[in-house]
Amino acid sequence: MAEPAQKLLRFKSHRNLAYRLVLATLTGRAIHISQIRPSSPTEPGLAPHEISLLRLLEAITNGSQMAISYTGTTLIYKPGLITGGVSGIGANGGVVKHELPATCTRGISYFLLPLCLLAPFSKAPINVLFTGAGVITAATQTGDMSADSVRTAVLPLYARFGISNNIELRILRRSSAGANGKGGLGEVQLLFPHQVRLPKTVHILNPGNVKKIRGIAYCTGVSASNNARMIDTARGILNSMAGDVYIFSDVSSAPSVPSQEQPDAKSRRKSGIGFGLSLVAESSTGSLYSSDVASPSSGGVTPEDIGRQCVYRLLESVSLGGCASLEAAPTMLILMAMGSEDVGRLQLSGEVVGSETVIELARDLRVLGASGWGFRQATSGPETDIVVSVVGKGVGNVGRKIT
Amino acid sequence: LYGARQGYRPSDLARLIYDDSLTPAEVNRKWKGEASNPKDDAPTDEQLQEEEDFFSKPKTFAHENEFADTDGPIYNDVELGQKWSNPDNLDALRQRFTMTSLRHDSAEND
């Protein structure tokens, strides 16, 4: 394009890196991020999961340029077009195979959430297969949600924006976090074949009441009784709150790799052993609240404790109010900001709007040229609820402008 | 002037959120009205001490690393456990669930 070279937009620190990269890609602005963990004595600069995310961006875009400084503390990213699964660029037969390194400490949702945000604006359908020694499908100690929660609590939100056709998240092989919280051996495939010109403008102002609760208890490489114990504890509390509670149980064996100590064919090492619970509460108006707890890789926590903690977190999330939980708020706000040049409204809990993630997101959006958000008191719901008005940027999908 | 400020006022948030001189954590605290006591404005002993040490001690970015870069909220499970094992809090939350009246009545009849 014959546009004059744009000035690099400058950001600091590693915070919100994933969303900054997503926003830069969507708006087509080049960004410069400095001071990425500059004072860490052992691991300065970009972490393995962040490098992996950059590689993923490279695979699903065409013409992206990135430069990382020697120490990894500075990054320049010039985004290209989001092409998705166009053969020959990053994909093979429409499928982009993305391998995560064994040093990855973040759950797969760290990659899925940004990827889902880019997918509606892609030129071709997105079909990414996450594989390798770093795929953790369970929730992690680093605070990432499980792949189950992404499927049940985040992907349904896209329907609100008119993006709903055949979106699928397949958990092909489950894995909990491996030793020291590093790596798993799971396999996850995201199919996102619904591309749009612009997401619909939404007005979501009624949180509604929670009408049903669904959950998935998963365990990998441990006895299925762990699932039963988590479900029993969780239902013990939830049954008195909601009438419609159903928690699924998913038992799978732990993925294994050939042992490194004895590299003969027979000995294999199990990896990613653990269990966890994902709960989602759905309100009468379609608001979703989710919570996730998984056993730490060091062990020593009973399934009862996991079940109880997960329920308490769910209740806390419901009690905060608003139409989106903190996990889902960035996704919704970004889709609203990328919508048509119209005012969309979303009611959020005061705790969610005032959270550091959302504040950071508001600032990043402004730096990238979006207009400021408006805030007003909500007329329904708890007193601290705030209605956020977001004016869309009308950037939309460059690949689909001419049809 | 800012003596008894209430928290969670939308107009405050519009002012604070785009004020780049504050870190997100500070915005969060100010908006909730937690930093309304005047001693926050006056330098504390610790801050004075820090100023004295300015040339000897490099400023660390510890606070930057503390902020976990996650989407999910950081829960304190001990506090949550105390809060939600209390039946009064559970009862208060029942109005956010459908079928509350029905359930609640049946629980009382038991």
Coordinates of C-alpha atoms in Angstrom, one line a residue:
Chain A
M1 CA 0.0 0.0 0.0
A2 CA 1.2 3.5 -0.8
E3 CA 0.8 4.8 2.7
P4 CA 3.5 6.9 4.2
A5 CA 5.6 5.0 6.7
Q6 CA 3.9 5.2 10.0
K7 CA 5.6 6.1 13.2
L8 CA 6.3 3.2 15.6
L9 CA 3.9 3.2 18.5
R10 CA 5.9 2.7 21.7
F11 CA 5.0 0.5 24.6
K12 CA 6.9 -0.6 27.7
S13 CA 7.1 -3.8 29.7
H14 CA 5.9 -7.3 29.0
R15 CA 2.4 -6.7 30.4
N16 CA -0.5 -7.3 28.0
L17 CA 2.0 -8.3 25.4
A18 CA -0.5 -10.7 23.8
Y19 CA -3.3 -8.1 23.5
R20 CA -0.9 -5.5 22.2
L21 CA 0.2 -7.8 19.4
V22 CA -3.4 -8.6 18.6
L23 CA -4.4 -5.0 18.5
A24 CA -1.4 -4.0 16.4
T25 CA -2.2 -6.8 13.9
L26 CA -5.9 -5.8 13.8
T27 CA -5.2 -2.1 13.3
G28 CA -2.2 -2.7 11.1
R29 CA 0.1 -0.4 13.2
A30 CA 3.7 -1.2 13.8
I31 CA 4.7 -1.3 17.5
H32 CA 7.9 -1.1 19.5
I33 CA 7.9 -2.7 22.9
S34 CA 10.8 -2.0 25.2
Q35 CA 11.8 -2.9 28.7
I36 CA 10.6 -6.5 28.5
R37 CA 11.6 -7.9 31.9
P38 CA 14.8 -5.8 31.9
S39 CA 15.7 -6.4 35.5
S40 CA 15.2 -10.1 35.8
P41 CA 18.6 -11.6 36.6
T42 CA 17.9 -15.0 35.3
E43 CA 15.4 -14.7 32.5
P44 CA 15.4 -11.2 31.0
G45 CA 13.5 -10.5 27.8
L46 CA 10.8 -12.4 26.1
A47 CA 9.7 -15.7 27.7
P48 CA 9.3 -18.9 25.7
H49 CA 5.5 -18.6 25.5
E50 CA 5.8 -15.0 24.1
I51 CA 8.3 -16.1 21.4
S52 CA 5.9 -18.9 20.6
L53 CA 3.0 -16.5 20.2
L54 CA 5.1 -14.4 17.8
R55 CA 5.8 -17.5 15.8
L56 CA 2.1 -18.2 15.7
L57 CA 1.4 -14.7 14.5
E58 CA 4.0 -15.1 11.8
A59 CA 2.3 -18.4 10.7
I60 CA -1.1 -17.0 10.3
T61 CA -0.2 -13.6 8.8
N62 CA 1.6 -12.7 5.5
G63 CA 4.2 -10.0 5.5
S64 CA 4.7 -9.6 9.3
Q65 CA 8.1 -8.5 10.3
M66 CA 9.5 -8.8 13.8
A67 CA 12.9 -7.9 15.3
I68 CA 14.0 -8.9 18.7
S69 CA 17.0 -7.3 20.4
Y70 CA 20.0 -9.4 21.6
T71 CA 18.8 -9.6 25.1
G72 CA 15.2 -10.0 24.1
T73 CA 14.1 -6.9 26.0
T74 CA 13.0 -5.0 23.0
L75 CA 10.7 -6.0 20.2
I76 CA 9.6 -4.4 17.0
Y77 CA 6.5 -5.8 15.3
K78 CA 5.2 -4.7 11.9
P79 CA 2.0 -6.6 11.3
G80 CA 1.1 -8.1 7.9
L81 CA -2.3 -9.3 6.6
I82 CA -4.1 -12.0 8.5
T83 CA -4.2 -14.7 6.0
G84 CA -5.2 -17.7 8.1
G85 CA -4.8 -21.1 6.6
V86 CA -3.7 -20.1 3.1
S87 CA -1.5 -22.9 1.7
G88 CA 2.1 -22.0 1.1
I89 CA 2.4 -19.3 3.7
G90 CA 2.2 -21.0 7.0
A91 CA -0.3 -23.7 6.4
N92 CA -0.3 -27.1 5.0
G93 CA -3.7 -28.1 3.4
G94 CA -5.3 -25.3 5.3
V95 CA -4.0 -26.4 8.7
V96 CA -1.4 -24.4 10.5
K97 CA 0.6 -26.8 12.7
H98 CA 2.0 -24.9 15.7
E99 CA 4.4 -26.6 18.0
L100 CA 4.9 -25.3 21.5
P101 CA 8.3 -25.9 23.3
A102 CA 8.5 -27.9 26.4
T103 CA 9.6 -24.8 28.4
C104 CA 6.2 -23.3 28.0
T105 CA 4.6 -22.5 31.4
R106 CA 1.3 -21.0 30.1
G107 CA -1.9 -22.9 29.4
I108 CA -3.1 -23.2 25.8
S109 CA -5.7 -20.5 26.4
Y110 CA -2.8 -18.0 26.4
F111 CA -2.5 -18.7 22.6
L112 CA -6.2 -19.5 21.9
L113 CA -7.6 -16.2 23.2
P114 CA -5.5 -14.0 21.0
L115 CA -5.9 -16.3 18.0
C116 CA -9.7 -16.3 18.3
L117 CA -9.6 -12.5 18.3
L118 CA -7.6 -12.5 15.0
A119 CA -9.6 -15.3 13.4
P120 CA -12.8 -13.3 12.4
F121 CA -10.7 -10.8 10.6
S122 CA -8.7 -13.4 8.6
K123 CA -8.8 -13.7 4.9
A124 CA -9.1 -17.5 4.8
P125 CA -10.5 -19.8 7.5
I126 CA -8.3 -20.4 10.6
N127 CA -7.4 -23.9 11.4
V128 CA -4.6 -24.3 13.8
L129 CA -3.4 -27.5 15.4
F130 CA -1.4 -26.9 18.6
T131 CA 0.9 -29.7 19.3
G132 CA 4.3 -30.4 20.9
A133 CA 5.7 -30.8 24.4
G134 CA 4.3 -27.5 25.6
V135 CA 0.5 -27.8 25.2
I136 CA -1.2 -27.7 28.5
T137 CA -5.0 -28.0 28.1
A138 CA -5.7 -27.8 31.8
A139 CA -5.8 -24.6 33.9
T140 CA -2.4 -23.6 35.1
Q141 CA -0.9 -22.1 38.2
T142 CA 0.0 -19.1 36.1
G143 CA -3.6 -18.2 36.0
D144 CA -4.6 -19.4 32.5
M145 CA -8.0 -20.8 32.0
S146 CA -8.4 -24.4 30.7
A147 CA -9.2 -25.2 27.1
D148 CA -12.6 -26.3 28.3
S149 CA -13.4 -22.9 29.6
V150 CA -12.3 -21.3 26.4
R151 CA -14.7 -23.5 24.6
T152 CA -17.6 -23.1 26.9
A153 CA -17.2 -19.6 28.3
V154 CA -15.4 -17.5 25.6
L155 CA -16.2 -19.0 22.2
P156 CA -20.0 -18.6 22.7
L157 CA -19.5 -14.9 23.2
Y158 CA -18.5 -14.5 19.5
A159 CA -22.1 -15.4 18.6
R160 CA -23.2 -12.1 20.1
F161 CA -21.1 -10.3 17.5
G162 CA -22.6 -12.3 14.6
I163 CA -19.7 -14.7 14.5
S164 CA -21.0 -18.2 15.1
N165 CA -20.7 -20.6 12.2
N166 CA -19.0 -23.9 12.8
I167 CA -16.5 -22.6 15.3
E168 CA -14.9 -25.6 17.0
L169 CA -12.3 -26.2 19.6
R170 CA -11.2 -29.8 19.6
I171 CA -9.3 -31.1 22.6
L172 CA -7.6 -34.0 20.9
R173 CA -5.4 -35.0 23.8
R174 CA -5.6 -33.6 27.3
S175 CA -2.6 -32.7 29.4
S176 CA -2.1 -31.0 32.7
A177 CA 1.0 -29.0 33.5
G178 CA 4.2 -31.1 33.7
A179 CA 6.9 -31.0 36.3
N180 CA 7.5 -27.5 37.7
G181 CA 4.5 -26.3 35.8
K182 CA 6.3 -26.6 32.5
G183 CA 5.0 -28.2 29.4
G184 CA 2.4 -30.8 28.8
L185 CA 1.8 -33.0 25.8
G186 CA -1.7 -32.1 24.8
E187 CA -3.1 -31.5 21.4
V188 CA -5.7 -28.9 20.6
Q189 CA -7.2 -27.9 17.3
L190 CA -9.1 -24.6 16.7
L191 CA -11.3 -24.3 13.7
F192 CA -12.6 -20.8 13.1
P193 CA -14.1 -20.8 9.6
H194 CA -16.4 -17.8 10.1
Q195 CA -14.8 -14.6 8.8
V196 CA -16.7 -11.3 8.9
R197 CA -16.3 -7.9 7.5
L198 CA -17.1 -6.2 10.8
P199 CA -18.4 -7.6 14.1
K200 CA -21.9 -6.5 15.0
T201 CA -22.4 -3.6 17.4
V202 CA -23.7 -5.0 20.7
H203 CA -25.7 -3.5 23.5
I204 CA -25.4 -5.9 26.4
L205 CA -27.0 -4.3 29.4
N206 CA -28.8 -7.0 31.3
P207 CA -26.8 -9.5 33.3
G208 CA -29.8 -11.6 34.1
N209 CA -29.9 -14.3 36.7
V210 CA -27.9 -17.5 36.6
K211 CA -30.1 -20.3 35.3
K212 CA -27.7 -23.1 34.7
I213 CA -24.3 -24.3 35.6
R214 CA -22.2 -26.6 33.5
G215 CA -18.8 -28.0 34.3
I216 CA -16.1 -30.4 33.1
A217 CA -14.0 -32.3 35.6
Y218 CA -10.9 -33.6 33.9
C219 CA -8.1 -35.9 34.9
T220 CA -5.1 -37.1 33.1
G221 CA -3.1 -40.0 34.2
V222 CA -4.8 -40.3 37.6
S223 CA -7.7 -42.3 39.0
A224 CA -11.1 -41.3 37.8
S225 CA -12.2 -41.2 41.4
N226 CA -10.6 -37.8 41.5
N227 CA -13.2 -36.5 39.1
A228 CA -16.0 -38.0 41.1
R229 CA -14.7 -36.4 44.3
M230 CA -14.4 -32.9 42.6
I231 CA -17.9 -33.2 41.2
D232 CA -19.3 -34.4 44.5
T233 CA -17.9 -31.5 46.4
A234 CA -18.9 -29.0 43.8
R235 CA -22.4 -30.2 43.5
G236 CA -22.7 -30.3 47.3
I237 CA -22.5 -26.5 47.3
L238 CA -24.0 -25.7 43.9
N239 CA -27.2 -27.8 44.2
S240 CA -28.6 -25.5 46.8
M241 CA -28.0 -22.5 44.5
A242 CA -29.1 -23.5 41.1
G243 CA -31.6 -26.1 39.9
D244 CA -29.8 -27.0 36.7
V245 CA -26.3 -28.2 37.5
Y246 CA -24.5 -30.7 35.3
I247 CA -20.8 -31.5 35.5
F248 CA -19.2 -33.8 33.0
S249 CA -16.4 -36.1 33.7
D250 CA -13.5 -36.7 31.3
V251 CA -10.9 -39.3 32.1
S252 CA -7.9 -39.8 30.0
S253 CA -4.5 -41.4 30.3
A254 CA -1.4 -39.2 30.6
P255 CA 0.4 -38.5 27.4
S256 CA 3.8 -40.0 27.4
V257 CA 7.1 -39.4 25.7
P258 CA 10.1 -41.8 25.2
S259 CA 12.3 -41.5 28.3
Q260 CA 15.4 -39.5 27.8
E261 CA 17.4 -41.3 30.4
Q262 CA 17.0 -44.7 28.9
P263 CA 16.4 -44.1 25.2
D264 CA 15.5 -47.7 24.4
A265 CA 12.1 -48.2 22.7
K266 CA 10.2 -49.5 25.7
S267 CA 10.6 -47.0 28.4
R268 CA 8.3 -44.0 28.3
R269 CA 7.9 -41.1 30.6
K270 CA 4.5 -39.9 31.5
S271 CA 4.0 -36.2 31.3
G272 CA 1.2 -33.8 32.4
I273 CA -0.4 -35.7 35.2
G274 CA -3.1 -34.0 37.1
F275 CA -6.7 -33.1 37.4
G276 CA -8.9 -30.0 37.5
L277 CA -12.4 -28.6 37.2
S278 CA -13.9 -26.0 34.9
L279 CA -17.3 -24.4 35.8
V280 CA -19.4 -22.1 33.8
A281 CA -22.6 -20.4 34.9
E282 CA -24.9 -19.1 32.3
S283 CA -27.5 -16.5 33.0
S284 CA -31.0 -16.1 31.5
T285 CA -29.6 -13.4 29.2
G286 CA -26.6 -15.4 28.0
S287 CA -23.9 -13.8 30.3
L288 CA -21.3 -16.3 31.1
Y289 CA -19.2 -16.6 34.3
S290 CA -16.4 -19.2 34.5
S291 CA -13.9 -20.4 37.0
D292 CA -11.0 -22.8 36.7
V293 CA -8.9 -24.6 39.2
A294 CA -6.4 -27.4 38.5
S295 CA -4.1 -29.4 40.7
P296 CA -0.6 -27.9 41.0
S297 CA 2.1 -30.0 39.4
S298 CA 3.8 -30.4 42.8
G299 CA 0.7 -32.2 44.0
G300 CA -0.6 -32.3 47.5
V301 CA -4.0 -30.8 47.0
T302 CA -7.1 -33.0 47.4
P303 CA -9.8 -33.1 44.7
E304 CA -12.3 -31.9 47.4
D305 CA -10.2 -28.7 47.8
I306 CA -10.0 -28.2 44.0
G307 CA -13.8 -28.6 43.7
R308 CA -14.5 -26.3 46.6
Q309 CA -12.1 -23.6 45.4
C310 CA -13.5 -23.7 41.9
V311 CA -17.1 -23.3 43.2
Y312 CA -16.0 -20.4 45.4
R313 CA -14.4 -18.7 42.5
L314 CA -17.5 -19.2 40.4
L315 CA -19.7 -17.7 43.1
E316 CA -17.3 -14.8 43.4
S317 CA -17.4 -14.2 39.7
V318 CA -21.2 -14.3 39.7
S319 CA -21.4 -12.0 42.7
L320 CA -19.3 -9.4 41.0
G321 CA -22.1 -8.9 38.5
G322 CA -21.8 -7.4 35.1
C323 CA -22.5 -9.1 31.8
A324 CA -19.0 -10.5 31.3
S325 CA -16.5 -11.9 33.7
L326 CA -12.9 -10.7 33.9
E327 CA -11.7 -13.6 31.7
A328 CA -14.1 -12.6 28.9
A329 CA -14.0 -8.8 29.2
P330 CA -10.9 -8.2 27.1
T331 CA -12.3 -10.4 24.3
M332 CA -15.6 -8.5 24.2
L333 CA -14.1 -5.1 24.5
I334 CA -11.6 -5.7 21.7
L335 CA -14.4 -7.0 19.4
M336 CA -16.5 -3.9 20.3
A337 CA -13.5 -1.6 19.5
M338 CA -13.0 -3.3 16.2
G339 CA -16.7 -3.1 15.2
S340 CA -18.4 -0.6 13.0
E341 CA -18.2 3.1 13.8
D342 CA -21.1 3.0 16.1
V343 CA -21.4 3.0 19.9
G344 CA -21.6 -0.4 21.5
R345 CA -22.5 -0.7 25.2
L346 CA -21.5 -3.4 27.7
Q347 CA -22.3 -3.5 31.3
L348 CA -19.4 -4.7 33.5
S349 CA -18.8 -5.1 37.1
G350 CA -16.9 -2.2 38.7
E351 CA -14.3 -4.7 39.8
V352 CA -13.8 -5.9 36.2
V353 CA -13.7 -2.4 34.7
G354 CA -11.2 -1.3 37.3
S355 CA -9.0 -4.3 36.9
E356 CA -5.5 -3.8 35.7
T357 CA -6.1 -5.9 32.6
V358 CA -9.0 -3.7 31.4
I359 CA -7.3 -0.4 32.4
E360 CA -4.2 -1.5 30.4
L361 CA -6.4 -2.5 27.5
A362 CA -8.1 0.9 27.5
R363 CA -4.8 2.7 27.4
D364 CA -3.4 0.4 24.7
L365 CA -6.4 1.0 22.5
R366 CA -6.1 4.7 22.8
V367 CA -2.5 4.6 21.8
L368 CA -3.5 2.6 18.8
G369 CA -5.9 5.3 17.7
A370 CA -9.2 4.1 19.1
S371 CA -11.4 6.7 20.8
G372 CA -11.7 6.8 24.5
W373 CA -14.4 4.8 26.4
G374 CA -17.3 6.3 28.0
F375 CA -18.5 5.3 31.5
R376 CA -21.8 5.7 33.2
Q377 CA -23.6 4.2 36.1
A378 CA -25.7 1.1 35.2
T379 CA -29.4 1.4 35.8
S380 CA -29.8 -2.3 36.7
G381 CA -27.8 -4.7 38.6
P382 CA -25.5 -4.0 41.6
E383 CA -24.6 -0.4 42.4
T384 CA -21.0 -0.7 41.3
D385 CA -21.9 -1.9 37.8
I386 CA -20.7 0.4 35.0
V387 CA -21.9 0.7 31.5
V388 CA -18.9 1.0 29.2
S389 CA -19.5 2.6 25.8
V390 CA -17.0 1.8 23.1
V391 CA -17.0 3.4 19.7
G392 CA -15.9 1.0 17.0
K393 CA -12.9 1.8 14.9
G394 CA -14.4 0.5 11.7
V395 CA -11.2 -1.1 10.7
G396 CA -12.7 -4.5 10.1
N397 CA -11.3 -7.1 7.9
V398 CA -8.9 -5.8 5.2
G399 CA -9.0 -9.1 3.4
R400 CA -12.7 -9.0 2.9
K401 CA -13.2 -5.3 1.9
I402 CA -13.7 -6.1 -1.7
T403 CA -16.1 -8.9 -2.2
Chain B
L1 CA -10.5 18.1 49.0
Y2 CA -10.4 14.4 48.3
G3 CA -11.1 13.5 51.9
A4 CA -14.2 11.3 52.0
R5 CA -14.3 10.2 48.4
Q6 CA -16.6 7.4 47.4
G7 CA -15.3 4.6 45.3
Y8 CA -16.7 3.3 42.0
R9 CA -17.8 6.6 40.5
P10 CA -18.0 6.5 36.7
S11 CA -16.8 10.1 36.3
D12 CA -13.7 9.3 38.3
L13 CA -12.9 6.3 36.2
A14 CA -13.1 8.3 32.9
R15 CA -10.6 10.7 34.4
L16 CA -8.2 8.2 35.9
I17 CA -8.1 5.5 33.3
Y18 CA -6.4 7.7 30.7
D19 CA -4.1 9.4 33.2
D20 CA -0.7 7.9 32.2
S21 CA 1.0 9.2 35.3
L22 CA -0.7 6.5 37.3
T23 CA 0.0 2.8 37.0
P24 CA -3.0 0.5 36.4
A25 CA -2.7 -0.7 40.0
E26 CA -2.8 2.9 41.3
V27 CA -5.9 3.6 39.1
N28 CA -7.5 0.5 40.4
R29 CA -6.9 1.6 44.0
K30 CA -7.8 5.2 43.6
W31 CA -11.0 4.4 41.7
K32 CA -12.2 2.1 44.4
G33 CA -11.5 4.9 46.9
E34 CA -8.9 3.0 48.8
A35 CA -6.2 5.6 48.6
S36 CA -8.2 8.5 50.0
N37 CA -6.3 9.0 53.2
P38 CA -4.0 12.0 53.1
K39 CA -0.9 10.1 54.3
D40 CA -0.6 8.6 50.8
D41 CA 0.2 12.0 49.4
A42 CA 2.8 12.8 52.0
P43 CA 6.1 10.9 51.6
T44 CA 6.3 8.1 54.1
D45 CA 9.4 7.2 56.0
E46 CA 10.0 4.4 53.7
Q47 CA 9.8 6.7 50.6
L48 CA 12.2 9.1 52.3
Q49 CA 14.5 6.3 53.1
E50 CA 14.3 5.2 49.5
E51 CA 15.2 8.7 48.3
E52 CA 18.3 8.6 50.4
D53 CA 19.3 5.3 48.9
F54 CA 18.6 6.6 45.4
F55 CA 22.2 6.6 44.3
S56 CA 23.2 3.3 45.9
K57 CA 20.3 1.1 45.0
P58 CA 19.2 0.6 41.4
K59 CA 15.4 0.9 41.1
T60 CA 14.0 -2.4 40.4
F61 CA 11.0 -3.3 38.3
A62 CA 9.7 -5.6 40.9
H63 CA 6.2 -4.2 40.7
E64 CA 6.2 -4.9 37.0
N65 CA 7.0 -8.6 37.5
E66 CA 4.5 -8.9 40.3
F67 CA 1.6 -8.2 37.9
A68 CA 0.9 -11.6 36.5
D69 CA 0.2 -11.3 32.8
T70 CA -3.0 -13.3 32.8
D71 CA -6.6 -12.8 31.8
G72 CA -8.0 -14.4 34.8
P73 CA -8.5 -12.8 38.1
I74 CA -6.0 -13.5 40.9
Y75 CA -8.0 -15.0 43.6
N76 CA -7.1 -15.4 47.2
D77 CA -8.5 -18.8 47.9
V78 CA -8.3 -18.5 51.7
E79 CA -10.4 -15.3 51.7
L80 CA -12.8 -16.7 49.2
G81 CA -13.2 -19.8 51.2
Q82 CA -14.1 -17.8 54.3
K83 CA -16.5 -15.6 52.4
W84 CA -18.4 -18.3 50.6
S85 CA -18.6 -20.9 53.3
N86 CA -20.6 -18.3 55.2
P87 CA -24.3 -19.2 54.6
D88 CA -25.4 -15.5 54.9
N89 CA -23.2 -14.6 51.9
L90 CA -24.6 -17.6 50.0
D91 CA -28.2 -16.5 50.8
A92 CA -27.4 -13.0 49.6
L93 CA -26.2 -14.3 46.3
R94 CA -29.3 -16.4 45.8
Q95 CA -31.1 -13.5 44.2
R96 CA -28.6 -13.7 41.3
F97 CA -29.9 -17.2 40.6
T98 CA -33.1 -18.2 39.0
M99 CA -35.5 -20.5 41.0
T100 CA -34.2 -18.8 44.1
S101 CA -37.4 -18.4 45.9
L102 CA -38.4 -22.0 45.2
R103 CA -35.1 -23.4 46.3
H104 CA -34.9 -21.2 49.3
D105 CA -38.3 -22.1 50.6
S106 CA -37.7 -25.8 50.3
A107 CA -34.5 -25.4 52.2
E108 CA -36.3 -23.6 55.0
N109 CA -38.9 -26.3 55.1
D110 CA -36.4 -29.0 55.6

